[in-house]
Amino acid sequence: MSSLATSHLRKSLGRRRVPALDGLTFTATSRRIAVLGPNGAGKTTLFRVLATLADADEGSFSVAGQGVATPAEVEAYRRSLGVLPQSFSALGSYSCAEFLEYVCWLKKVPRSSVPENVARALRAVDLEDRRDDRVRTLSGGMRRRLGLAQTMLGDPDVILMDEPTAGLDPEQRDRFAGAFERAAETALVVFTTHISVDVVNLAQEVVVLSEGRLRFVGTVDELAARGPGPGAPVSSESVDAGYIAVLRGDRSDPGDG
Ligand SMILES: Nc1ncnc2c1ncn2[C@@H]1O[C@H](COP(=O)(O)OP(=O)(O)OP(=O)(O)O)[C@@H](O)[C@H]1O
């Protein structure tokens, strides 16, 4: 069964109507999907469409076999969604727990479940000891993990993240990966990235875009094999090499279209 499928998604932006998504069609079947592509490939635009922050001009998508088209479908989907945008900024004067309680309220989490939701989310991202500290006192990596924590409130079925590890140092990226693992235990996770280490550490399947079109969809192993060749161990080097080969169109891909 498909976990995420798009069909002929088109979205043009700005006065010059730049085609940020140009008939994008793919089917992914795993529960941890990385969307990879160079600057301007259309990753953020896809994220915004999947998060229902923007409407596609044409085309459709479905998640776990459920369409997201009619107002009732969109509403049900939004209720099942956790979202971490690239420009996430929490309310600095709130404590971590107060901020998460506020998001619970926005997400209409039943009042009796709020303490448990907040405690579970803080535990998952390793911020229990910062529970009562103000958000503005957290490091950049901690803030990013708090951003991940808020996606987990209300037990979402789907979590979407736009470049969640951008700007994190290797140690913080590692800690983020641990928190990501816990979030992905119960949700389908789709995230955009530029970073091949993220693909290796976080994803099962990769969608490569450029110029709003599909270049590749397949497992991390399959992408890595596009570089040095079949049997190459999966590493950030082999994923990078596979990614470059895919962008150059070195070998044809049955998923291209
Ligand atoms: N508001 C806008 N007006 C006009 N063009 C835009 C706008 N936002 C994005 N674009 C263009 O749409 C295309 C896709 O942009 P998008 O931000 O989705 O790419 P991206 O893959 O997320 O890039 P990056 O990795 O740099 O964040 C690019 O050519 C970009 O210049």
Coordinates of C-alpha atoms and ligand atoms in Angstrom, one line a residue:
M1 CA 0.0 0.0 0.0
S2 CA 1.2 3.5 -0.8
S3 CA 2.1 5.7 2.2
L4 CA 2.4 8.8 0.1
A5 CA 1.3 9.3 -3.5
T6 CA 1.2 12.4 -5.6
S7 CA -0.4 12.7 -9.0
H8 CA 0.5 15.4 -11.5
L9 CA 1.0 18.1 -8.8
R10 CA 1.5 21.5 -10.3
K11 CA 2.2 24.7 -8.5
S12 CA 3.5 27.9 -10.0
L13 CA 4.7 30.8 -7.9
G14 CA 5.3 34.5 -8.2
R15 CA 4.4 37.0 -10.9
R16 CA 6.5 35.1 -13.4
R17 CA 4.6 31.9 -12.5
V18 CA 7.8 29.8 -11.8
P19 CA 6.7 26.2 -12.0
A20 CA 7.9 25.1 -8.6
L21 CA 6.1 21.7 -9.0
D22 CA 5.8 20.6 -12.6
G23 CA 3.5 17.7 -12.8
L24 CA 5.0 15.8 -9.9
T25 CA 3.9 12.2 -9.8
F26 CA 5.3 9.5 -7.4
T27 CA 4.3 6.7 -5.1
A28 CA 6.3 6.0 -1.9
T29 CA 5.5 3.0 0.2
S30 CA 7.6 3.3 3.4
R31 CA 7.1 5.2 6.6
R32 CA 10.2 7.4 6.6
I33 CA 10.5 9.3 3.4
A34 CA 13.2 11.9 2.6
V35 CA 12.6 14.5 -0.1
L36 CA 16.0 15.4 -1.5
G37 CA 16.9 18.0 -4.2
P38 CA 19.1 21.0 -5.0
N39 CA 18.2 24.6 -4.1
G40 CA 15.0 25.5 -5.9
A41 CA 14.0 21.9 -6.6
G42 CA 10.5 22.4 -5.2
K43 CA 11.0 20.7 -1.8
T44 CA 9.5 23.5 0.3
T45 CA 6.6 23.9 -2.2
L46 CA 5.9 20.2 -1.9
F47 CA 6.1 20.4 1.9
R48 CA 3.6 23.4 1.9
V49 CA 1.2 21.5 -0.4
L50 CA 1.4 18.3 1.7
A51 CA 0.9 20.4 4.9
T52 CA -2.2 22.0 3.3
L53 CA -0.5 25.4 3.8
A54 CA -0.8 26.0 0.0
D55 CA -3.1 24.5 -2.6
A56 CA -1.7 22.9 -5.7
D57 CA -2.8 24.5 -9.0
E58 CA -3.5 21.0 -10.4
G59 CA -3.1 17.4 -9.3
S60 CA -3.7 15.6 -6.1
F61 CA -2.1 13.6 -3.3
S62 CA -3.1 10.9 -0.9
V63 CA -1.7 9.7 2.3
A64 CA -2.0 6.1 3.5
G65 CA -4.6 5.5 0.7
Q66 CA -6.8 8.4 1.9
G67 CA -7.4 11.3 -0.6
V68 CA -6.9 14.8 0.7
A69 CA -9.3 16.7 -1.6
T70 CA -12.8 17.4 -0.3
P71 CA -13.2 19.8 2.7
A72 CA -14.1 16.9 5.0
E73 CA -11.0 14.9 3.9
V74 CA -8.7 18.0 4.3
E75 CA -10.2 18.5 7.8
A76 CA -9.7 14.9 8.9
Y77 CA -6.1 14.9 7.4
R78 CA -5.2 18.1 9.3
R79 CA -6.4 16.6 12.5
S80 CA -4.0 13.7 11.9
L81 CA -1.0 15.9 11.1
G82 CA 2.1 17.3 12.9
V83 CA 4.1 19.9 11.1
L84 CA 7.5 21.4 11.6
P85 CA 8.2 24.3 9.1
Q86 CA 11.7 25.5 8.3
S87 CA 11.1 28.8 10.1
F88 CA 9.8 27.3 13.3
S89 CA 9.9 29.7 16.2
A90 CA 8.4 28.9 19.5
L91 CA 7.1 31.6 21.9
G92 CA 10.3 32.7 23.7
S93 CA 8.8 33.9 26.9
Y94 CA 6.9 30.6 27.5
S95 CA 8.5 27.7 29.3
C96 CA 8.9 24.6 27.2
A97 CA 5.9 22.9 28.9
E98 CA 3.7 26.0 28.6
F99 CA 4.5 26.2 24.9
L100 CA 3.6 22.6 24.4
E101 CA 0.4 23.0 26.4
Y102 CA -0.5 25.9 24.1
V103 CA 0.0 23.8 21.0
C104 CA -2.2 21.1 22.6
W105 CA -4.9 23.7 23.0
L106 CA -4.5 24.7 19.3
K107 CA -4.7 21.1 18.3
K108 CA -7.7 20.5 20.5
V109 CA -6.1 17.7 22.5
P110 CA -8.6 16.8 25.2
R111 CA -7.7 18.6 28.4
S112 CA -7.3 15.5 30.4
S113 CA -4.7 14.1 28.0
V114 CA -2.6 17.3 27.9
P115 CA -0.2 16.5 30.8
E116 CA 0.5 13.0 29.4
N117 CA 1.0 14.4 25.9
V118 CA 3.4 17.1 27.1
A119 CA 5.4 14.7 29.3
R120 CA 5.7 12.1 26.5
A121 CA 6.8 14.7 23.9
L122 CA 9.4 16.2 26.2
R123 CA 10.7 12.7 27.1
A124 CA 10.9 11.7 23.4
V125 CA 13.1 14.7 22.5
D126 CA 15.2 14.5 25.6
L127 CA 14.1 17.9 27.0
E128 CA 12.5 16.7 30.3
D129 CA 15.1 18.6 32.3
R130 CA 14.3 21.9 30.4
R131 CA 10.5 21.5 31.1
D132 CA 10.2 24.8 33.0
D133 CA 12.9 26.8 31.3
R134 CA 11.9 29.5 28.9
V135 CA 12.2 28.7 25.2
R136 CA 14.5 31.7 24.7
T137 CA 17.1 30.1 26.9
L138 CA 17.4 26.9 24.7
S139 CA 20.2 26.3 22.2
G140 CA 19.4 26.1 18.5
G141 CA 19.5 22.3 18.6
M142 CA 17.2 22.2 21.6
R143 CA 14.7 24.5 19.9
R144 CA 14.7 22.2 16.9
R145 CA 13.9 19.3 19.2
L146 CA 11.2 21.3 20.8
G147 CA 9.8 21.9 17.3
L148 CA 9.8 18.1 16.8
A149 CA 8.1 17.6 20.2
Q150 CA 5.2 19.9 19.2
T151 CA 4.6 17.8 16.0
M152 CA 4.1 14.7 18.2
L153 CA 1.3 16.2 20.3
G154 CA -2.2 14.7 19.8
D155 CA -0.7 11.4 18.4
P156 CA -0.5 12.4 14.7
D157 CA -0.5 9.7 12.0
V158 CA 1.6 11.9 9.7
I159 CA 4.5 14.2 10.6
L160 CA 5.9 16.6 8.0
M161 CA 9.2 18.5 8.4
D162 CA 10.9 21.0 6.2
E163 CA 14.7 20.7 6.5
P164 CA 14.6 19.8 10.2
T165 CA 18.3 19.5 10.7
A166 CA 19.5 22.5 8.7
G167 CA 22.2 24.4 10.6
L168 CA 22.6 21.7 13.4
D169 CA 26.1 20.6 14.3
P170 CA 26.9 16.9 14.2
E171 CA 26.2 16.3 17.9
Q172 CA 22.9 18.1 17.8
R173 CA 22.0 16.3 14.5
D174 CA 22.7 13.0 16.3
R175 CA 20.4 13.9 19.2
F176 CA 17.8 15.0 16.7
A177 CA 18.0 11.6 15.0
G178 CA 17.3 9.9 18.4
A179 CA 14.2 12.0 18.9
F180 CA 13.2 11.5 15.2
E181 CA 13.3 7.7 15.8
R182 CA 10.9 8.0 18.6
A183 CA 8.5 10.2 16.6
A184 CA 8.7 7.8 13.7
E185 CA 7.6 4.8 15.8
T186 CA 4.0 5.7 15.5
A187 CA 3.7 8.1 12.5
L188 CA 4.5 8.3 8.9
V189 CA 7.3 10.9 8.6
V190 CA 8.1 12.9 5.4
F191 CA 11.0 15.4 5.6
T192 CA 12.9 17.5 3.1
T193 CA 16.6 17.8 3.3
H194 CA 19.9 18.7 1.5
I195 CA 21.9 16.5 3.8
S196 CA 22.9 13.0 2.8
V197 CA 23.7 11.9 6.4
D198 CA 20.1 12.6 7.2
V199 CA 19.0 10.3 4.3
V200 CA 21.3 7.5 5.7
N201 CA 20.3 8.0 9.3
L202 CA 16.6 8.9 9.1
A203 CA 15.0 7.7 5.9
Q204 CA 14.0 4.4 4.4
E205 CA 12.9 5.8 1.0
V206 CA 14.0 8.8 -1.0
V207 CA 12.3 11.0 -3.4
V208 CA 14.7 13.1 -5.5
L209 CA 13.3 16.3 -7.2
S210 CA 14.8 18.8 -9.4
E211 CA 13.0 21.7 -11.2
G212 CA 9.8 20.5 -9.7
R213 CA 10.0 17.1 -11.4
L214 CA 10.7 13.6 -10.1
R215 CA 14.3 12.3 -10.7
F216 CA 14.2 9.2 -8.5
V217 CA 12.0 7.4 -6.0
G218 CA 13.3 4.3 -4.3
T219 CA 15.0 2.9 -1.2
V220 CA 18.1 4.5 0.3
D221 CA 20.0 1.3 -0.8
E222 CA 18.8 1.8 -4.4
L223 CA 19.9 5.4 -4.4
A224 CA 23.3 4.5 -3.0
A225 CA 23.6 1.8 -5.7
R226 CA 23.2 4.4 -8.4
G227 CA 26.6 5.8 -7.4
P228 CA 29.4 3.3 -7.0
G229 CA 27.1 0.5 -8.3
P230 CA 25.1 -2.4 -6.8
G231 CA 26.4 -3.8 -3.5
A232 CA 28.0 -0.5 -2.4
P233 CA 27.6 0.0 1.3
V234 CA 25.1 2.7 2.2
S235 CA 27.0 5.7 3.5
S236 CA 26.7 9.4 3.0
E237 CA 29.4 9.2 0.3
S238 CA 27.5 6.5 -1.7
V239 CA 24.2 8.3 -1.2
D240 CA 25.8 11.6 -2.5
A241 CA 27.3 9.8 -5.4
G242 CA 23.9 8.2 -6.2
Y243 CA 22.2 11.5 -5.9
I244 CA 24.6 13.2 -8.3
A245 CA 24.3 10.4 -10.8
V246 CA 20.5 10.6 -10.6
L247 CA 20.6 14.4 -11.1
R248 CA 22.9 13.9 -14.1
G249 CA 20.6 11.3 -15.5
D250 CA 23.5 8.8 -15.7
R251 CA 21.2 5.8 -15.6
S252 CA 17.5 5.6 -16.5
D253 CA 15.1 5.1 -13.6
P254 CA 11.7 3.4 -14.0
G255 CA 10.3 6.0 -11.6
D256 CA 11.2 8.9 -13.8
G257 CA 8.4 10.6 -15.4
Ligands
LIG1 N1 7.2 33.3 -3.5 C1 7.8 32.9 -4.6 N2 7.7 33.6 -5.8 C2 8.3 33.2 -6.9 N3 9.0 32.1 -7.0 C3 9.2 31.4 -5.9 C4 8.6 31.7 -4.7 N4 8.9 30.7 -3.8 C5 9.7 29.9 -4.4 N5 9.9 30.2 -5.7 C6 10.6 29.5 -6.7 O1 10.0 28.2 -6.9 C7 11.0 27.2 -7.0 C8 10.9 26.1 -6.0 O2 11.2 26.7 -4.7 P1 11.2 25.9 -3.3 O3 11.4 26.9 -2.2 O4 10.1 25.0 -3.3 O5 12.5 25.0 -3.6 P2 13.4 24.2 -2.5 O6 13.7 22.9 -3.1 O7 12.7 24.2 -1.2 O8 14.7 25.1 -2.4 P3 15.7 25.3 -1.1 O9 16.4 24.1 -1.0 O10 16.6 26.4 -1.6 O11 14.9 25.7 0.1 C9 12.4 28.0 -7.1 O12 12.7 28.2 -8.4 C10 12.1 29.2 -6.3 O13 12.9 30.3 -6.8

